[in-house]
Steps between C-alpha positions, in 0.01 A plus 500: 500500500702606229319534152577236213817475295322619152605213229838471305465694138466262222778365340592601176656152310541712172769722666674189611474364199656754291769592755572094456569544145671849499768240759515252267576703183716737680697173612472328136688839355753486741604152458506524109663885518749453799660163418823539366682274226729210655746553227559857579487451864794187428698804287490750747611243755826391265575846465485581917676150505818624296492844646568356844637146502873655546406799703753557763266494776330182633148655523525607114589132417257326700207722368662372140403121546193642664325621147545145409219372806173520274726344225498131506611298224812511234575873406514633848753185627696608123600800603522434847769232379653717259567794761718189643 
């Protein structure tokens, strides 16, 4: 007969615990830190825009209207029209 399994160690709920809120402020700083302005992300998107709406090639072109995609409402379809 082969001699008893000795008992799991205890568990240690304070190392949970802090590794739980090390996540969530690691996660908090990120999200406040890494988020980037819409308006500047809109600007750099014109400026791609009117770089490559009359590129020569079509790949150029359709990667123009493509900066436009996260960019719903009345400046992006401006100077999508105006490029017209």
């Amino acid at each position: 007969m082969a001699p008893p399994t000795p008992p799991p160690p205890p568990r240690r709920p304070v190392a949970a615990v802090a590794c739980v809120l090390s996540a969530c402020v690691l996660s908090a700083c990120l999200l406040v830190v890494g988020a980037p302005s819409a308006r500047a992300d809109l600007d750099s998107a014109r400026k791609f825009f009117a770089d490559n709406v009359k590129a020569p090639e079509w790949k150029a072109r359709r990667s123009a209207y493509g900066a436009f995609q996260d960019h719903d409402g009345g400046p992006a379809a401006a100077a999508i029209l105006a490029a017209a």
